[in-house]
Amino acid sequence: MRWQKWKLHLPLCARGEIELYDLSNDPGERNNLAPQKPEFVQELTTRLKAWTDTLPKTYEHGDVKEN
């Protein structure tokens, strides 16, 4: 997820690492700031969940799949 100068990466598997980068100071994404900014990670995660909750639950050929 990108928001302003930030990029948040949430892992797809439980063993992955949450990553947070300040793209204005670290465009190469070398300094993971997630361990230093857990409250901000939580804020962005909440924003991302709120957005994904507005999306259709399933897709089929670009359309909402009817059950």
CSV table of C-alpha atoms in Angstrom, one decimal:
chain,number,residue,atom,x,y,z
A,1,MET,CA,0.0,0.0,0.0
A,2,ARG,CA,1.3,3.5,-0.8
A,3,TRP,CA,0.1,6.5,1.2
A,4,GLN,CA,1.8,9.9,0.8
A,5,LYS,CA,5.5,9.2,1.1
A,6,TRP,CA,5.0,5.8,2.7
A,7,LYS,CA,4.9,2.3,1.4
A,8,LEU,CA,3.6,-0.6,3.5
A,9,HIS,CA,4.0,-4.2,2.5
A,10,LEU,CA,2.1,-6.8,4.4
A,11,PRO,CA,3.2,-10.4,3.8
A,12,LEU,CA,0.8,-13.0,2.3
A,13,CYS,CA,2.0,-15.7,4.6
A,14,ALA,CA,2.2,-15.7,8.4
A,15,ARG,CA,6.0,-16.1,8.4
A,16,GLY,CA,6.6,-13.0,6.3
A,17,GLU,CA,7.9,-9.7,7.6
A,18,ILE,CA,5.8,-6.5,7.6
A,19,GLU,CA,7.8,-3.8,5.8
A,20,LEU,CA,7.4,0.0,5.9
A,21,TYR,CA,9.5,2.4,3.8
A,22,ASP,CA,9.7,6.2,3.6
A,23,LEU,CA,10.1,6.5,-0.2
A,24,SER,CA,11.0,10.2,-0.1
A,25,ASN,CA,14.2,9.3,1.9
A,26,ASP,CA,14.6,5.6,0.9
A,27,PRO,CA,13.4,5.1,-2.7
A,28,GLY,CA,15.5,1.9,-2.9
A,29,GLU,CA,13.5,0.4,0.0
A,30,ARG,CA,16.6,-0.6,2.0
A,31,ASN,CA,15.6,0.6,5.5
A,32,ASN,CA,12.6,-1.2,6.9
A,33,LEU,CA,11.0,1.3,9.4
A,34,ALA,CA,8.2,-1.1,10.6
A,35,PRO,CA,10.0,-2.1,13.8
A,36,GLN,CA,10.5,1.6,14.7
A,37,LYS,CA,7.0,2.7,13.9
A,38,PRO,CA,4.5,0.0,15.0
A,39,GLU,CA,1.7,2.5,15.7
A,40,PHE,CA,2.0,3.9,12.2
A,41,VAL,CA,2.1,0.4,10.7
A,42,GLN,CA,-1.2,-0.3,12.6
A,43,GLU,CA,-2.7,3.0,11.3
A,44,LEU,CA,-1.9,2.1,7.6
A,45,THR,CA,-3.1,-1.4,8.1
A,46,THR,CA,-6.4,-0.1,9.4
A,47,ARG,CA,-6.7,2.2,6.3
A,48,LEU,CA,-5.9,-0.7,4.0
A,49,LYS,CA,-8.5,-3.0,5.6
A,50,ALA,CA,-11.1,-0.2,5.4
A,51,TRP,CA,-10.4,0.1,1.7
A,52,THR,CA,-10.4,-3.6,1.0
A,53,ASP,CA,-13.7,-4.1,2.8
A,54,THR,CA,-15.3,-1.9,0.2
A,55,LEU,CA,-14.2,-4.2,-2.7
A,56,PRO,CA,-16.3,-7.1,-4.1
A,57,LYS,CA,-15.5,-10.4,-2.3
A,58,THR,CA,-15.0,-12.4,-5.5
A,59,TYR,CA,-14.3,-11.8,-9.2
A,60,GLU,CA,-15.0,-13.8,-12.3
A,61,HIS,CA,-13.7,-12.2,-15.6
A,62,GLY,CA,-13.7,-8.8,-14.0
A,63,ASP,CA,-17.3,-9.0,-12.8
A,64,VAL,CA,-18.7,-9.8,-9.4
A,65,LYS,CA,-19.4,-13.5,-9.2
A,66,GLU,CA,-23.0,-14.3,-8.4
A,67,ASN,CA,-23.5,-17.2,-5.9
